[in-house]
CSV table of N, CA and C in Angstrom, one decimal:
chain,number,residue,atom,x,y,z
C,24,UNK,N,127.0,57.2,18.1
C,24,UNK,CA,125.6,57.2,18.4
C,24,UNK,C,124.8,57.2,17.2
C,25,UNK,N,123.8,56.4,17.1
C,25,UNK,CA,122.9,56.3,15.9
C,25,UNK,C,121.6,57.1,16.3
C,26,UNK,N,121.3,58.1,15.4
C,26,UNK,CA,120.1,58.8,15.6
C,26,UNK,C,119.1,58.3,14.5
C,27,UNK,N,117.9,58.0,14.9
C,27,UNK,CA,116.9,57.5,13.9
C,27,UNK,C,116.0,58.7,13.6
C,28,UNK,N,115.8,58.9,12.3
C,28,UNK,CA,114.8,59.9,11.8
C,28,UNK,C,113.8,59.1,11.1
C,29,UNK,N,112.7,59.9,10.7
C,29,UNK,CA,111.7,59.3,9.9
C,29,UNK,C,111.7,60.0,8.5
C,30,UNK,N,111.6,59.3,7.5
C,30,UNK,CA,111.4,59.8,6.2
C,30,UNK,C,110.1,59.4,5.6
C,31,UNK,N,109.2,60.4,5.4
C,31,UNK,CA,107.9,60.2,4.9
C,31,UNK,C,108.0,59.6,3.5
C,32,UNK,N,107.2,58.5,3.3
C,32,UNK,CA,107.2,57.9,2.0
C,32,UNK,C,105.7,57.6,1.7
C,33,UNK,N,105.0,58.6,1.1
C,33,UNK,CA,103.6,58.5,0.8
C,33,UNK,C,102.9,58.2,2.1
C,34,UNK,N,102.3,57.1,2.3
C,34,UNK,CA,101.5,56.8,3.4
C,34,UNK,C,102.2,56.1,4.6
C,35,UNK,N,103.5,55.8,4.3
C,35,UNK,CA,104.2,55.1,5.4
C,35,UNK,C,105.4,55.9,5.8
C,36,UNK,N,105.9,55.6,6.9
C,36,UNK,CA,107.1,56.2,7.4
C,36,UNK,C,108.2,55.2,7.6
C,37,UNK,N,109.4,55.4,7.0
C,37,UNK,CA,110.4,54.5,6.9
C,37,UNK,C,111.5,55.0,7.9
C,38,UNK,N,111.8,54.2,9.0
C,38,UNK,CA,112.9,54.6,9.9
C,38,UNK,C,114.2,54.5,9.2
C,39,UNK,N,115.1,55.5,9.4
C,39,UNK,CA,116.4,55.5,8.7
C,39,UNK,C,117.4,56.1,9.7
C,40,UNK,N,118.5,55.5,9.8
C,40,UNK,CA,119.6,55.9,10.6
C,40,UNK,C,120.3,57.1,9.9
C,41,UNK,N,120.7,58.1,10.7
C,41,UNK,CA,121.5,59.2,10.2
C,41,UNK,C,122.8,58.6,9.6
C,42,UNK,N,123.4,57.6,10.3
C,42,UNK,CA,124.6,57.0,9.9
C,42,UNK,C,124.6,56.4,8.5
C,43,UNK,N,123.3,56.0,8.0
C,43,UNK,CA,123.2,55.4,6.7
C,43,UNK,C,123.0,56.4,5.6
C,44,UNK,N,122.9,57.7,5.9
C,44,UNK,CA,122.7,58.7,4.9
C,44,UNK,C,124.1,59.1,4.3
C,45,UNK,N,124.3,58.9,3.0
C,45,UNK,CA,125.6,59.2,2.5
C,45,UNK,C,125.8,60.7,2.5
C,46,UNK,N,127.1,61.1,2.7
C,46,UNK,CA,127.3,62.6,2.8
C,46,UNK,C,127.2,63.1,1.4
C,47,UNK,N,126.7,64.4,1.3
C,47,UNK,CA,126.4,65.0,0.0
C,47,UNK,C,127.7,65.8,-0.4
C,48,UNK,N,127.9,65.8,-1.7
C,48,UNK,CA,129.0,66.6,-2.2
C,48,UNK,C,128.5,68.0,-2.5
C,49,UNK,N,129.4,68.9,-2.8
C,49,UNK,CA,129.0,70.3,-3.1
C,49,UNK,C,128.1,70.2,-4.4
C,50,UNK,N,128.4,69.4,-5.3
C,50,UNK,CA,127.6,69.2,-6.6
C,50,UNK,C,126.2,68.7,-6.3
C,51,UNK,N,126.1,67.8,-5.3
C,51,UNK,CA,124.8,67.3,-4.9
C,51,UNK,C,123.9,68.5,-4.3
C,52,UNK,N,124.5,69.2,-3.5
C,52,UNK,CA,123.8,70.3,-2.8
C,52,UNK,C,123.5,71.4,-3.8
C,53,UNK,N,124.4,71.7,-4.8
C,53,UNK,CA,124.1,72.7,-5.8
C,53,UNK,C,122.9,72.2,-6.7
C,54,UNK,N,122.9,70.9,-7.0
C,54,UNK,CA,121.8,70.4,-7.8
C,54,UNK,C,120.5,70.4,-7.1
C,55,UNK,N,120.5,70.1,-5.8
C,55,UNK,CA,119.3,70.2,-5.0
C,55,UNK,C,118.8,71.6,-4.9
C,56,UNK,N,119.8,72.5,-4.6
C,56,UNK,CA,119.4,73.9,-4.5
C,56,UNK,C,118.8,74.5,-5.8
C,57,UNK,N,119.4,74.1,-6.9
C,57,UNK,CA,118.9,74.6,-8.2
C,57,UNK,C,117.5,74.1,-8.5
C,58,UNK,N,117.3,72.8,-8.2
C,58,UNK,CA,116.0,72.2,-8.4
C,58,UNK,C,114.9,72.9,-7.5
C,59,UNK,N,115.3,73.1,-6.3
C,59,UNK,CA,114.4,73.8,-5.3
C,59,UNK,C,114.1,75.2,-5.8
C,60,UNK,N,115.1,75.9,-6.2
C,60,UNK,CA,114.9,77.3,-6.7
C,60,UNK,C,114.0,77.3,-7.9
C,61,UNK,N,114.2,76.4,-8.9
C,61,UNK,CA,113.3,76.4,-10.1
C,61,UNK,C,111.9,76.0,-9.8
C,62,UNK,N,111.7,75.1,-8.8
C,62,UNK,CA,110.3,74.8,-8.4
C,62,UNK,C,109.7,76.0,-7.7
C,63,UNK,N,110.4,76.6,-6.8
C,63,UNK,CA,109.9,77.8,-6.1
C,63,UNK,C,109.5,78.9,-7.0
C,64,UNK,N,110.4,79.2,-8.1
C,64,UNK,CA,110.0,80.2,-9.0
C,64,UNK,C,108.7,79.9,-9.7
C,65,UNK,N,108.5,78.7,-10.1
C,65,UNK,CA,107.3,78.3,-10.8
C,65,UNK,C,106.1,78.5,-9.8
C,66,UNK,N,106.3,78.0,-8.6
C,66,UNK,CA,105.2,78.1,-7.6
C,66,UNK,C,104.9,79.6,-7.3
C,67,UNK,N,105.9,80.5,-7.3
C,67,UNK,CA,105.6,81.9,-7.1
C,67,UNK,C,104.8,82.4,-8.3
C,68,UNK,N,105.2,82.0,-9.5
C,68,UNK,CA,104.5,82.4,-10.7
C,68,UNK,C,103.0,82.0,-10.6
C,69,UNK,N,102.8,80.7,-10.2
C,69,UNK,CA,101.5,80.2,-10.0
C,69,UNK,C,100.6,80.9,-9.0
C,70,UNK,N,101.2,81.2,-7.9
C,70,UNK,CA,100.5,82.0,-6.8
C,70,UNK,C,100.1,83.4,-7.3
C,71,UNK,N,101.0,84.0,-8.0
C,71,UNK,CA,100.7,85.4,-8.5
C,71,UNK,C,99.7,85.3,-9.6
C,72,UNK,N,99.7,84.3,-10.5
C,72,UNK,CA,98.8,84.2,-11.5
C,72,UNK,C,97.4,84.0,-11.0
C,73,UNK,N,97.3,83.1,-9.9
C,73,UNK,CA,96.0,82.9,-9.3
C,73,UNK,C,95.4,84.1,-8.7
C,74,UNK,N,96.3,84.9,-8.0
C,74,UNK,CA,95.8,86.1,-7.4
C,74,UNK,C,95.3,87.1,-8.4
C,75,UNK,N,96.1,87.2,-9.5
C,75,UNK,CA,95.7,88.1,-10.6
C,75,UNK,C,94.3,87.7,-11.2
C,76,UNK,N,94.0,86.4,-11.2
C,76,UNK,CA,92.8,85.9,-11.7
C,76,UNK,C,91.6,86.0,-10.7
C,77,UNK,N,91.9,86.6,-9.5
C,77,UNK,CA,90.9,86.7,-8.5
C,77,UNK,C,90.7,85.5,-7.6
C,78,UNK,N,91.7,84.6,-7.6
C,78,UNK,CA,91.6,83.4,-6.8
C,78,UNK,C,92.7,83.4,-5.8
C,79,UNK,N,92.5,82.7,-4.7
C,79,UNK,CA,93.6,82.4,-3.8
C,79,UNK,C,94.4,81.2,-4.4
C,80,UNK,N,95.7,81.1,-4.1
C,80,UNK,CA,96.5,80.0,-4.7
C,80,UNK,C,95.9,78.6,-4.3
C,81,UNK,N,95.4,78.5,-3.1
C,81,UNK,CA,94.8,77.2,-2.7
C,81,UNK,C,93.5,76.9,-3.4
C,82,UNK,N,92.8,77.9,-3.7
C,82,UNK,CA,91.6,77.7,-4.5
C,82,UNK,C,91.9,77.2,-5.9
C,83,UNK,N,93.0,77.8,-6.5
C,83,UNK,CA,93.4,77.3,-7.8
C,83,UNK,C,93.8,75.8,-7.7
C,84,UNK,N,94.6,75.5,-6.7
C,84,UNK,CA,95.0,74.1,-6.5
C,84,UNK,C,93.8,73.2,-6.3
C,85,UNK,N,92.8,73.6,-5.5
C,85,UNK,CA,91.6,72.8,-5.3
C,85,UNK,C,90.9,72.6,-6.6
C,86,UNK,N,90.8,73.6,-7.4
C,86,UNK,CA,90.1,73.5,-8.7
C,86,UNK,C,90.9,72.5,-9.6
C,87,UNK,N,92.2,72.6,-9.7
C,87,UNK,CA,93.0,71.8,-10.5
C,87,UNK,C,92.9,70.3,-10.0
C,88,UNK,N,93.0,70.1,-8.7
C,88,UNK,CA,92.9,68.7,-8.2
C,88,UNK,C,91.5,68.1,-8.4
C,89,UNK,N,90.4,68.9,-8.3
C,89,UNK,CA,89.1,68.4,-8.5
C,89,UNK,C,88.8,68.1,-10.0
C,90,UNK,N,89.3,69.0,-10.8
C,90,UNK,CA,89.1,68.8,-12.3
C,90,UNK,C,90.0,67.7,-12.8
C,91,UNK,N,91.1,67.5,-12.2
C,91,UNK,CA,92.0,66.5,-12.7
C,91,UNK,C,91.9,65.1,-12.0
C,92,UNK,N,90.8,64.9,-11.3
C,92,UNK,CA,90.6,63.6,-10.6
C,92,UNK,C,90.4,62.6,-11.7
C,93,UNK,N,91.1,61.4,-11.5
C,93,UNK,CA,91.1,60.4,-12.5
C,93,UNK,C,89.8,59.7,-12.8
C,94,UNK,N,88.9,59.6,-11.8
C,94,UNK,CA,87.7,58.8,-12.0
C,94,UNK,C,86.5,59.5,-11.6
C,95,UNK,N,86.2,60.7,-12.2
C,95,UNK,CA,85.1,61.4,-11.9
C,95,UNK,C,85.3,62.4,-10.8
C,96,UNK,N,84.2,62.9,-10.1
C,96,UNK,CA,84.4,63.8,-9.0
C,96,UNK,C,85.3,63.3,-7.9
C,97,UNK,N,86.1,64.2,-7.4
C,97,UNK,CA,87.1,63.9,-6.3
C,97,UNK,C,86.4,63.8,-5.0
C,98,UNK,N,86.9,62.9,-4.1
C,98,UNK,CA,86.4,62.9,-2.7
C,98,UNK,C,87.3,63.9,-1.9
C,99,UNK,N,86.7,64.3,-0.8
C,99,UNK,CA,87.5,65.2,0.1
C,99,UNK,C,88.8,64.6,0.5
C,100,UNK,N,88.8,63.3,0.8
C,100,UNK,CA,90.0,62.6,1.1
C,100,UNK,C,91.1,62.6,0.0
C,101,UNK,N,90.6,62.4,-1.2
C,101,UNK,CA,91.6,62.5,-2.3
C,101,UNK,C,92.1,63.9,-2.5
C,102,UNK,N,91.2,64.9,-2.3
C,102,UNK,CA,91.7,66.3,-2.4
C,102,UNK,C,92.7,66.6,-1.3
C,103,UNK,N,92.4,66.1,-0.1
C,103,UNK,CA,93.3,66.3,1.0
C,103,UNK,C,94.7,65.8,0.7
C,104,UNK,N,94.8,64.6,0.1
C,104,UNK,CA,96.0,64.0,-0.3
C,104,UNK,C,96.7,64.8,-1.4
C,105,UNK,N,96.0,65.2,-2.4
C,105,UNK,CA,96.6,66.0,-3.5
C,105,UNK,C,97.1,67.3,-3.0
C,106,UNK,N,96.4,68.0,-2.1
C,106,UNK,CA,96.7,69.3,-1.6
C,106,UNK,C,97.7,69.2,-0.4
C,107,UNK,N,97.9,68.0,0.1
C,107,UNK,CA,98.7,67.8,1.3
C,107,UNK,C,98.2,68.6,2.5
C,108,UNK,N,96.9,68.5,2.7
C,108,UNK,CA,96.2,69.2,3.8
C,108,UNK,C,95.4,68.2,4.5
C,109,UNK,N,95.0,68.5,5.7
C,109,UNK,CA,94.1,67.7,6.5
C,109,UNK,C,92.7,67.8,5.9
C,110,UNK,N,91.9,66.7,6.0
C,110,UNK,CA,90.5,66.8,5.5
C,110,UNK,C,89.7,68.0,6.0
C,111,UNK,N,89.8,68.3,7.3
C,111,UNK,CA,89.0,69.4,7.8
C,111,UNK,C,89.5,70.8,7.2
C,112,UNK,N,90.7,70.9,6.8
C,112,UNK,CA,91.2,72.1,6.2
C,112,UNK,C,90.7,72.2,4.7
C,113,UNK,N,90.7,71.0,4.1
C,113,UNK,CA,90.1,70.9,2.7
C,113,UNK,C,88.6,71.3,2.7
C,114,UNK,N,87.9,70.8,3.7
C,114,UNK,CA,86.5,71.1,3.9
C,114,UNK,C,86.3,72.6,4.0
C,115,UNK,N,87.1,73.3,4.8
C,115,UNK,CA,87.0,74.7,4.9
C,115,UNK,C,87.3,75.4,3.5
C,116,UNK,N,88.3,74.9,2.8
C,116,UNK,CA,88.6,75.5,1.5
C,116,UNK,C,87.5,75.2,0.5
C,117,UNK,N,86.9,74.1,0.6
C,117,UNK,CA,85.7,73.8,-0.3
C,117,UNK,C,84.6,74.7,0.0
C,118,UNK,N,84.3,74.9,1.3
C,118,UNK,CA,83.2,75.8,1.7
C,118,UNK,C,83.4,77.2,1.1
C,119,UNK,N,84.6,77.8,1.2
C,119,UNK,CA,84.9,79.1,0.7
C,119,UNK,C,84.8,79.1,-0.9
C,120,UNK,N,85.3,78.1,-1.5
C,120,UNK,CA,85.2,78.0,-3.0
C,120,UNK,C,83.8,77.8,-3.4
C,121,UNK,N,83.0,77.1,-2.7
C,121,UNK,CA,81.6,76.9,-3.0
C,121,UNK,C,80.9,78.2,-2.9
C,122,UNK,N,81.2,79.0,-1.8
C,122,UNK,CA,80.5,80.3,-1.6
C,122,UNK,C,80.9,81.2,-2.8
C,123,UNK,N,82.0,81.0,-3.4
C,123,UNK,CA,82.4,81.9,-4.5
C,123,UNK,C,82.0,81.3,-5.9
C,124,UNK,N,81.2,80.2,-5.8
C,124,UNK,CA,80.7,79.6,-7.1
C,124,UNK,C,81.7,78.9,-7.9
C,125,UNK,N,82.8,78.4,-7.3
C,125,UNK,CA,83.8,77.7,-8.0
C,125,UNK,C,83.7,76.2,-8.0
C,126,UNK,N,83.1,75.7,-7.0
C,126,UNK,CA,83.0,74.2,-6.9
C,126,UNK,C,81.6,73.9,-6.4
C,127,UNK,N,81.2,72.7,-6.6
C,127,UNK,CA,79.9,72.1,-6.0
C,127,UNK,C,80.3,70.8,-5.3
C,128,UNK,N,79.5,70.5,-4.3
C,128,UNK,CA,79.8,69.2,-3.7
C,128,UNK,C,78.4,68.5,-3.4
C,129,UNK,N,78.5,67.2,-3.4
C,129,UNK,CA,77.3,66.4,-3.1
C,129,UNK,C,77.8,65.1,-2.6
C,130,UNK,N,76.9,64.4,-1.9
C,130,UNK,CA,77.2,63.0,-1.4
C,130,UNK,C,77.1,62.1,-2.6
C,131,UNK,N,78.0,61.1,-2.5
C,131,UNK,CA,78.0,60.0,-3.5
C,131,UNK,C,76.7,59.2,-3.5
C,132,UNK,N,76.2,58.9,-4.6
C,132,UNK,CA,75.0,58.1,-4.7
C,132,UNK,C,75.3,56.7,-4.3
C,133,UNK,N,76.5,56.2,-4.6
C,133,UNK,CA,77.0,54.9,-4.4
C,133,UNK,C,77.3,54.6,-2.9
C,134,UNK,N,77.9,55.6,-2.3
C,134,UNK,CA,78.4,55.5,-0.9
C,134,UNK,C,78.2,56.8,-0.2
C,135,UNK,N,77.2,57.0,0.6
C,135,UNK,CA,76.8,58.3,1.2
C,135,UNK,C,77.9,58.8,2.1
C,136,UNK,N,78.8,58.0,2.5
C,136,UNK,CA,79.9,58.5,3.4
C,136,UNK,C,80.8,59.5,2.6
C,137,UNK,N,80.9,59.4,1.3
C,137,UNK,CA,81.8,60.2,0.5
C,137,UNK,C,81.1,61.5,0.0
C,138,UNK,N,81.9,62.6,0.2
C,138,UNK,CA,81.4,63.8,-0.4
C,138,UNK,C,82.3,64.0,-1.6
C,139,UNK,N,81.6,64.3,-2.7
C,139,UNK,CA,82.3,64.5,-4.0
C,139,UNK,C,82.3,66.0,-4.4
C,140,UNK,N,83.4,66.4,-4.9
C,140,UNK,CA,83.6,67.8,-5.3
C,140,UNK,C,84.0,67.9,-6.7
C,141,UNK,N,83.4,68.9,-7.4
C,141,UNK,CA,83.8,69.1,-8.8
C,141,UNK,C,83.6,70.6,-9.1
C,142,UNK,N,84.4,71.1,-10.1
C,142,UNK,CA,84.3,72.5,-10.4
C,142,UNK,C,83.0,72.8,-11.1
C,143,UNK,N,82.5,74.0,-10.8
C,143,UNK,CA,81.3,74.5,-11.5
C,143,UNK,C,81.8,75.0,-12.9
C,144,UNK,N,80.8,75.5,-13.7
C,144,UNK,CA,81.2,76.1,-15.0
C,144,UNK,C,82.1,77.3,-14.8
C,145,UNK,N,81.8,78.1,-13.8
C,145,UNK,CA,82.6,79.3,-13.5
C,145,UNK,C,84.0,78.9,-13.0
C,146,UNK,N,84.0,77.9,-12.2
C,146,UNK,CA,85.3,77.4,-11.7
C,146,UNK,C,86.2,76.8,-12.8
C,147,UNK,N,85.5,76.1,-13.7
C,147,UNK,CA,86.2,75.5,-14.9
C,147,UNK,C,86.7,76.6,-15.8
C,148,UNK,N,86.0,77.7,-16.0
C,148,UNK,CA,86.5,78.8,-16.8
C,148,UNK,C,87.7,79.5,-16.2
C,149,UNK,N,87.7,79.7,-14.9
C,149,UNK,CA,88.9,80.2,-14.2
C,149,UNK,C,90.0,79.3,-14.3
C,150,UNK,N,89.8,78.0,-14.2
C,150,UNK,CA,90.9,77.0,-14.3
C,150,UNK,C,91.4,77.0,-15.7
C,151,UNK,N,90.6,77.0,-16.7
C,151,UNK,CA,91.1,77.0,-18.1
C,151,UNK,C,92.0,78.2,-18.3
C,152,UNK,N,91.6,79.4,-17.9
C,152,UNK,CA,92.4,80.6,-18.1
C,152,UNK,C,93.7,80.4,-17.4
C,153,UNK,N,93.7,80.0,-16.2
C,153,UNK,CA,95.0,79.8,-15.4
C,153,UNK,C,95.8,78.7,-16.0
C,154,UNK,N,95.2,77.7,-16.5
C,154,UNK,CA,96.0,76.6,-17.1
C,154,UNK,C,96.7,77.0,-18.3
C,155,UNK,N,96.1,77.8,-19.1
C,155,UNK,CA,96.7,78.3,-20.3
C,155,UNK,C,98.0,79.1,-20.0
C,156,UNK,N,97.9,80.0,-19.0
C,156,UNK,CA,99.1,80.7,-18.6
C,156,UNK,C,100.2,79.8,-17.9
C,157,UNK,N,99.7,78.8,-17.2
C,157,UNK,CA,100.7,77.9,-16.6
C,157,UNK,C,101.4,77.1,-17.6
C,158,UNK,N,100.7,76.6,-18.6
C,158,UNK,CA,101.3,75.8,-19.7
C,158,UNK,C,102.4,76.7,-20.4
C,159,UNK,N,102.0,77.9,-20.7
C,159,UNK,CA,103.0,78.8,-21.3
C,159,UNK,C,104.2,79.0,-20.5
C,160,UNK,N,104.0,79.2,-19.2
C,160,UNK,CA,105.2,79.4,-18.3
C,160,UNK,C,106.0,78.1,-18.2
C,161,UNK,N,105.4,77.0,-18.2
C,161,UNK,CA,106.1,75.7,-18.1
C,161,UNK,C,106.9,75.5,-19.4
C,162,UNK,N,106.4,75.9,-20.5
C,162,UNK,CA,107.2,75.8,-21.8
C,162,UNK,C,108.5,76.6,-21.6
C,163,UNK,N,108.4,77.7,-21.0
C,163,UNK,CA,109.6,78.6,-20.8
C,163,UNK,C,110.6,78.1,-19.8
C,164,UNK,N,110.1,77.3,-18.8
C,164,UNK,CA,111.0,76.9,-17.7
C,164,UNK,C,111.3,75.4,-17.8
C,165,UNK,N,110.7,74.7,-18.7
C,165,UNK,CA,110.8,73.2,-18.7
C,165,UNK,C,112.3,72.8,-18.8
C,166,UNK,N,113.0,73.4,-19.7
C,166,UNK,CA,114.4,72.9,-19.9
C,166,UNK,C,115.2,73.0,-18.7
C,167,UNK,N,115.1,74.1,-17.9
C,167,UNK,CA,115.9,74.3,-16.7
C,167,UNK,C,115.4,73.3,-15.6
C,168,UNK,N,114.1,73.1,-15.5
C,168,UNK,CA,113.6,72.1,-14.6
C,168,UNK,C,114.0,70.7,-14.9
C,169,UNK,N,114.0,70.3,-16.1
C,169,UNK,CA,114.4,69.0,-16.5
C,169,UNK,C,115.9,68.8,-16.3
C,170,UNK,N,116.7,69.8,-16.6
C,170,UNK,CA,118.1,69.7,-16.4
C,170,UNK,C,118.4,69.6,-14.9
C,171,UNK,N,117.8,70.4,-14.1
C,171,UNK,CA,118.0,70.3,-12.6
C,171,UNK,C,117.6,68.9,-12.1
C,172,UNK,N,116.4,68.4,-12.5
C,172,UNK,CA,116.0,67.1,-12.1
C,172,UNK,C,116.9,66.0,-12.6
C,173,UNK,N,117.4,66.1,-13.8
C,173,UNK,CA,118.3,65.1,-14.3
C,173,UNK,C,119.6,65.1,-13.5
C,174,UNK,N,120.1,66.2,-13.1
C,174,UNK,CA,121.3,66.3,-12.3
C,174,UNK,C,121.0,65.6,-10.9
C,175,UNK,N,119.9,65.9,-10.3
C,175,UNK,CA,119.6,65.2,-9.0
C,175,UNK,C,119.4,63.7,-9.2
C,176,UNK,N,118.5,63.4,-10.1
C,176,UNK,CA,118.2,61.9,-10.3
C,176,UNK,C,119.4,61.1,-10.7
C,177,UNK,N,120.3,61.7,-11.5
C,177,UNK,CA,121.6,61.1,-11.9
C,177,UNK,C,122.4,60.8,-10.7
C,178,UNK,N,122.5,61.9,-9.8
C,178,UNK,CA,123.3,61.7,-8.6
C,178,UNK,C,122.7,60.7,-7.6
C,179,UNK,N,121.3,60.7,-7.5
C,179,UNK,CA,120.6,59.8,-6.6
C,179,UNK,C,120.7,58.4,-7.2
C,180,UNK,N,120.7,58.2,-8.5
C,180,UNK,CA,120.8,56.9,-9.1
C,180,UNK,C,122.1,56.2,-8.8
C,181,UNK,N,123.2,57.1,-8.6
C,181,UNK,CA,124.5,56.5,-8.4
C,181,UNK,C,124.6,55.9,-7.0
C,182,UNK,N,123.7,56.4,-6.1
C,182,UNK,CA,123.7,55.9,-4.7
C,182,UNK,C,122.9,54.6,-4.5
C,183,UNK,N,122.0,54.4,-5.5
C,183,UNK,CA,121.1,53.2,-5.3
C,183,UNK,C,121.8,51.9,-5.6
């Protein structure tokens, strides 16, 4: 019997048969487990650093996504994609961050349908402090992350 699952691929869903998924070796599973562990350790560091700075982890991520938008202020839709949240959840997050003086929002002058979000000076200062500590942490864990990713991508490349 063929069971069909869906694998999310950005904005599309690709149907894939369970029968077509190659079986994983112990080495594959170890590599995936190591990579997941290293990502989770960094995420835990990030969450704790945000809380120590007086921010909720999602507020930190909101600030980072808003400040890192490629072409000026970020739209709510772009932030929802970056944060992997629904737009109404991002709107609630923006409302709380705005109340704390971390972000400002306004309608686009070019297209009034879009709400644009950007960090305030206070939000930028908090983000700068957090980014310094994150960069230092990444310097310390980069080698292990790269090694784990290389093991996974090397294994995945063999299947392609």
